[in-house]
Amino acid sequence: RVLIAYEKGFLVLWDVSEDHAIAVRGYGDLHMKGQVTGAQTHASEDQIDNVDENEEEREICSLCWASRGGSTVAVGYITGDILLWDMTAVSSRQGKQTDVSSNVVKLQLASGSRRLPVIVLHWSAGSAKDTTKGGKLFVYGGDDMGSEEVLTVLSLESSNGLESVRCASRVDLKLDGSFADMILIPDTGVPDKIRTSALFILTNPGQLNFYDGGALFSARKSEEEYAQPEAQKFPVVVPTIDPSITVTDMYSLTGREHPSISLKANCRTSNIREYEMAFDWWGS
């Protein structure tokens, strides 16, 4: 199966072997099942948000799978909205066999009328014991215009599909420069590498920050009480103008192996600079 996203808002899940569309989704012809305002509250009946069927399609800026089995996809739009789409049911455009309202939930990070486009979305499964009922959604964008630079980490939980989606916690990782890129490092000790053991964020003008996955996944408190995870900074600025090739070796070390090592760099005098990094990595 192949997920096809069109710039103007259409999503098509295509079955290659059967040569037909399994599901078709679009922003302009839906009614919201629930809206998680501020990505902190439960989706409930008093939060239902109806969208005009004639509303024009919204441009897609980013998307990622938001479930292990490929049943849910998270889509970020130029308006600052994030929609969680259920891609398992047959589209209403293929014979009106399903109620479109059961196919989607909206996440809204800010209440302002002018919000930043959601240009980055990444997903990581949650607990190793039950990876089918939640996880972390990493978001860049969606806040009010003029907000400080942050990468938002939402902890989403669901006991029974989209209808029960709720946000258990929200963390805003403050950036020390404008966002450039990010990558999630999978936990090799978990089957299918579906969990995240580390997060790297690159900001301009070349600062690389490391976050331990255990710290990101352990928060269960509200936003006001949540302790900001500390980033370990790469000791050398990664050049963004006329850059050289950077090769990094990562080692996961326990406290008993190297209790005093948090980060080290070994720079070689050549056109290709190699850094060996070792973290005092306390996995959860």
Coordinates of N, CA and C in Angstrom, one line a residue, residues 95-183:
G95 N -18.8 5.9 -2.5 CA -20.1 5.3 -2.4 C -20.8 5.7 -1.1
K96 N -20.3 6.6 -0.3 CA -20.9 7.1 0.9 C -21.2 5.9 1.8
Q97 N -20.2 5.1 2.0 CA -20.5 3.9 2.9 C -20.1 4.2 4.3
T98 N -19.4 5.3 4.6 CA -19.0 5.5 6.0 C -19.3 7.0 6.3
D99 N -19.5 7.3 7.6 CA -19.6 8.6 8.1 C -18.3 9.3 8.2
V100 N -18.1 10.3 7.4 CA -16.8 11.0 7.4 C -16.4 11.5 8.8
S101 N -17.3 11.9 9.6 CA -17.0 12.4 10.9 C -16.3 11.5 11.8
S102 N -16.3 10.2 11.6 CA -15.6 9.2 12.4 C -14.2 9.0 11.9
N103 N -13.8 9.7 10.9 CA -12.5 9.5 10.3 C -11.4 10.4 10.7
V104 N -11.7 11.5 11.5 CA -10.7 12.5 11.7 C -10.9 13.2 13.0
V105 N -9.7 13.6 13.6 CA -9.7 14.4 14.8 C -8.6 15.5 14.6
K106 N -9.0 16.7 15.1 CA -8.1 17.9 14.9 C -7.3 18.2 16.2
L107 N -6.0 18.4 16.0 CA -5.1 18.9 17.1 C -4.8 20.4 16.8
Q108 N -5.0 21.2 17.8 CA -4.8 22.6 17.7 C -3.8 23.1 18.8
L109 N -2.6 23.5 18.4 CA -1.6 23.9 19.4 C -1.8 25.3 20.0
A110 N -2.5 26.2 19.2 CA -2.7 27.5 19.7 C -4.1 28.0 19.2
S111 N -4.6 29.1 19.9 CA -5.9 29.5 19.7 C -6.0 30.7 18.8
G112 N -4.9 31.3 18.4 CA -4.9 32.5 17.5 C -5.4 32.2 16.1
S113 N -5.8 33.3 15.5 CA -6.3 33.2 14.1 C -5.2 33.1 13.1
R114 N -4.0 33.5 13.4 CA -2.9 33.4 12.5 C -1.8 32.5 13.1
R115 N -1.7 31.3 12.6 CA -0.7 30.4 13.1 C 0.3 30.0 12.1
L116 N 1.4 29.5 12.6 CA 2.5 29.0 11.8 C 2.2 27.7 11.1
P117 N 2.6 27.6 9.8 CA 2.4 26.3 9.1 C 3.1 25.1 9.9
V118 N 2.5 24.0 9.9 CA 3.1 22.8 10.5 C 4.0 22.1 9.4
I119 N 5.3 22.4 9.5 CA 6.2 22.0 8.4 C 6.9 20.7 8.8
V120 N 6.9 20.3 10.0 CA 7.6 19.0 10.4 C 6.7 18.2 11.3
L121 N 6.5 16.9 11.0 CA 5.8 16.0 11.9 C 6.6 14.7 11.9
H122 N 6.8 14.1 13.1 CA 7.5 12.8 13.3 C 6.7 12.1 14.4
W123 N 6.7 10.8 14.3 CA 6.0 9.9 15.2 C 6.9 8.9 15.8
S124 N 6.7 8.6 17.1 CA 7.4 7.6 17.8 C 6.4 6.8 18.6
A125 N 6.4 5.5 18.6 CA 5.5 4.7 19.4 C 5.8 4.9 20.8
G126 N 4.8 4.6 21.7 CA 5.0 4.8 23.1 C 5.6 3.6 23.8
S127 N 4.9 3.1 24.8 CA 5.5 2.1 25.7 C 5.8 0.8 24.9
A128 N 6.9 0.2 25.3 CA 7.4 -1.0 24.6 C 6.4 -2.1 24.9
K129 N 5.6 -2.0 26.0 CA 4.6 -3.1 26.3 C 3.4 -3.0 25.5
D130 N 3.0 -1.8 25.1 CA 1.8 -1.6 24.3 C 2.0 -0.4 23.3
T131 N 2.5 -0.7 22.1 CA 2.9 0.3 21.2 C 1.7 0.6 20.2
T132 N 0.5 0.1 20.4 CA -0.6 0.3 19.5 C -1.5 1.4 20.0
K133 N -1.3 1.9 21.3 CA -2.3 2.7 21.9 C -1.8 4.1 22.2
G134 N -0.8 4.6 21.5 CA -0.3 5.9 21.8 C 1.1 6.1 21.4
G135 N 1.6 7.3 21.6 CA 3.0 7.6 21.3 C 3.3 9.0 21.3
K136 N 4.4 9.5 20.8 CA 4.8 10.8 20.8 C 4.7 11.4 19.4
L137 N 4.1 12.6 19.3 CA 4.1 13.3 18.0 C 5.0 14.5 18.2
F138 N 6.0 14.6 17.3 CA 7.0 15.7 17.3 C 6.5 16.7 16.3
V139 N 6.3 18.0 16.7 CA 5.7 19.0 15.8 C 6.6 20.2 15.8
Y140 N 6.9 20.7 14.6 CA 7.5 22.1 14.4 C 6.5 22.9 13.6
G141 N 5.9 24.0 14.3 CA 4.9 24.8 13.7 C 3.6 24.7 14.5
G142 N 2.6 25.4 14.0 CA 1.3 25.3 14.6 C 1.0 26.3 15.7
D143 N 2.1 27.0 16.2 CA 1.9 28.0 17.2 C 1.5 29.3 16.6
D144 N 1.1 30.3 17.4 CA 0.8 31.6 16.9 C 2.0 32.3 16.3
M145 N 1.6 33.1 15.3 CA 2.7 33.9 14.6 C 3.4 34.7 15.7
G146 N 4.8 34.8 15.5 CA 5.6 35.5 16.5 C 6.0 34.8 17.7
S147 N 5.6 33.5 17.9 CA 5.9 32.7 19.0 C 7.4 32.4 19.0
E148 N 8.0 32.1 20.1 CA 9.4 31.7 20.2 C 9.6 30.3 19.5
E149 N 10.8 30.1 19.1 CA 11.2 28.9 18.4 C 11.2 27.7 19.3
V150 N 10.3 26.7 19.1 CA 10.2 25.5 19.9 C 9.9 24.3 19.0
L151 N 10.2 23.1 19.5 CA 9.8 21.9 18.9 C 8.8 21.3 20.0
T152 N 7.6 21.1 19.6 CA 6.6 20.6 20.5 C 6.5 19.1 20.5
V153 N 6.4 18.5 21.6 CA 6.3 17.0 21.8 C 5.0 16.7 22.5
L154 N 4.1 16.1 21.7 CA 2.8 15.7 22.3 C 2.7 14.3 22.6
S155 N 2.3 14.0 23.8 CA 2.1 12.6 24.2 C 0.6 12.2 24.0
L156 N 0.3 11.4 23.0 CA -1.1 11.1 22.6 C -1.4 9.7 23.1
E157 N -2.6 9.5 23.7 CA -3.1 8.3 24.1 C -4.4 8.0 23.5
S158 N -4.7 6.7 23.2 CA -6.0 6.3 22.7 C -6.3 4.9 23.1
S159 N -7.4 4.7 23.7 CA -7.8 3.3 24.1 C -8.7 2.6 23.1
N160 N -9.3 3.4 22.2 CA -10.2 2.8 21.2 C -10.3 3.6 20.0
G161 N -9.3 3.7 19.2 CA -9.3 4.5 18.0 C -9.3 6.0 18.2
L162 N -9.6 6.7 17.1 CA -9.6 8.2 17.1 C -10.6 8.8 18.1
E163 N -11.7 8.1 18.3 CA -12.7 8.7 19.1 C -12.3 8.9 20.6
S164 N -11.2 8.2 21.0 CA -10.8 8.3 22.4 C -9.4 8.9 22.5
V165 N -9.0 9.6 21.4 CA -7.6 10.3 21.5 C -7.6 11.4 22.5
R166 N -6.6 11.4 23.3 CA -6.4 12.5 24.2 C -4.9 12.8 24.3
C167 N -4.6 14.0 24.7 CA -3.2 14.5 24.9 C -2.9 14.4 26.4
A168 N -2.0 13.5 26.7 CA -1.6 13.3 28.2 C -0.6 14.4 28.6
S169 N 0.2 14.9 27.7 CA 1.2 15.9 28.1 C 1.7 16.6 26.9
R170 N 2.1 17.8 27.1 CA 2.7 18.6 26.0 C 4.0 19.2 26.5
V171 N 5.1 19.1 25.8 CA 6.4 19.7 26.1 C 6.9 20.5 24.9
D172 N 7.3 21.8 25.2 CA 7.9 22.6 24.2 C 9.4 22.7 24.4
L173 N 10.1 22.1 23.6 CA 11.6 22.2 23.6 C 12.1 23.5 23.0
K174 N 12.6 24.4 23.8 CA 13.0 25.7 23.4 C 14.3 25.5 22.5
L175 N 14.3 26.2 21.4 CA 15.5 26.1 20.5 C 16.4 27.3 20.6
D176 N 17.7 27.1 20.5 CA 18.6 28.2 20.7 C 19.0 28.9 19.3
G177 N 18.1 28.7 18.4 CA 18.3 29.3 17.0 C 17.1 28.8 16.2
S178 N 17.1 29.3 15.0 CA 16.0 28.9 14.1 C 16.1 27.4 13.7
F179 N 15.0 26.7 13.6 CA 15.0 25.3 13.4 C 15.5 25.0 12.0
A180 N 16.4 23.9 11.9 CA 16.9 23.5 10.6 C 16.5 22.1 10.3
D181 N 16.6 21.1 11.2 CA 16.3 19.8 10.9 C 16.2 19.0 12.2
M182 N 15.7 17.8 12.2 CA 15.7 16.9 13.3 C 15.7 15.4 12.9
I183 N 16.1 14.5 13.8 CA 16.0 13.1 13.5 C 15.8 12.3 14.7

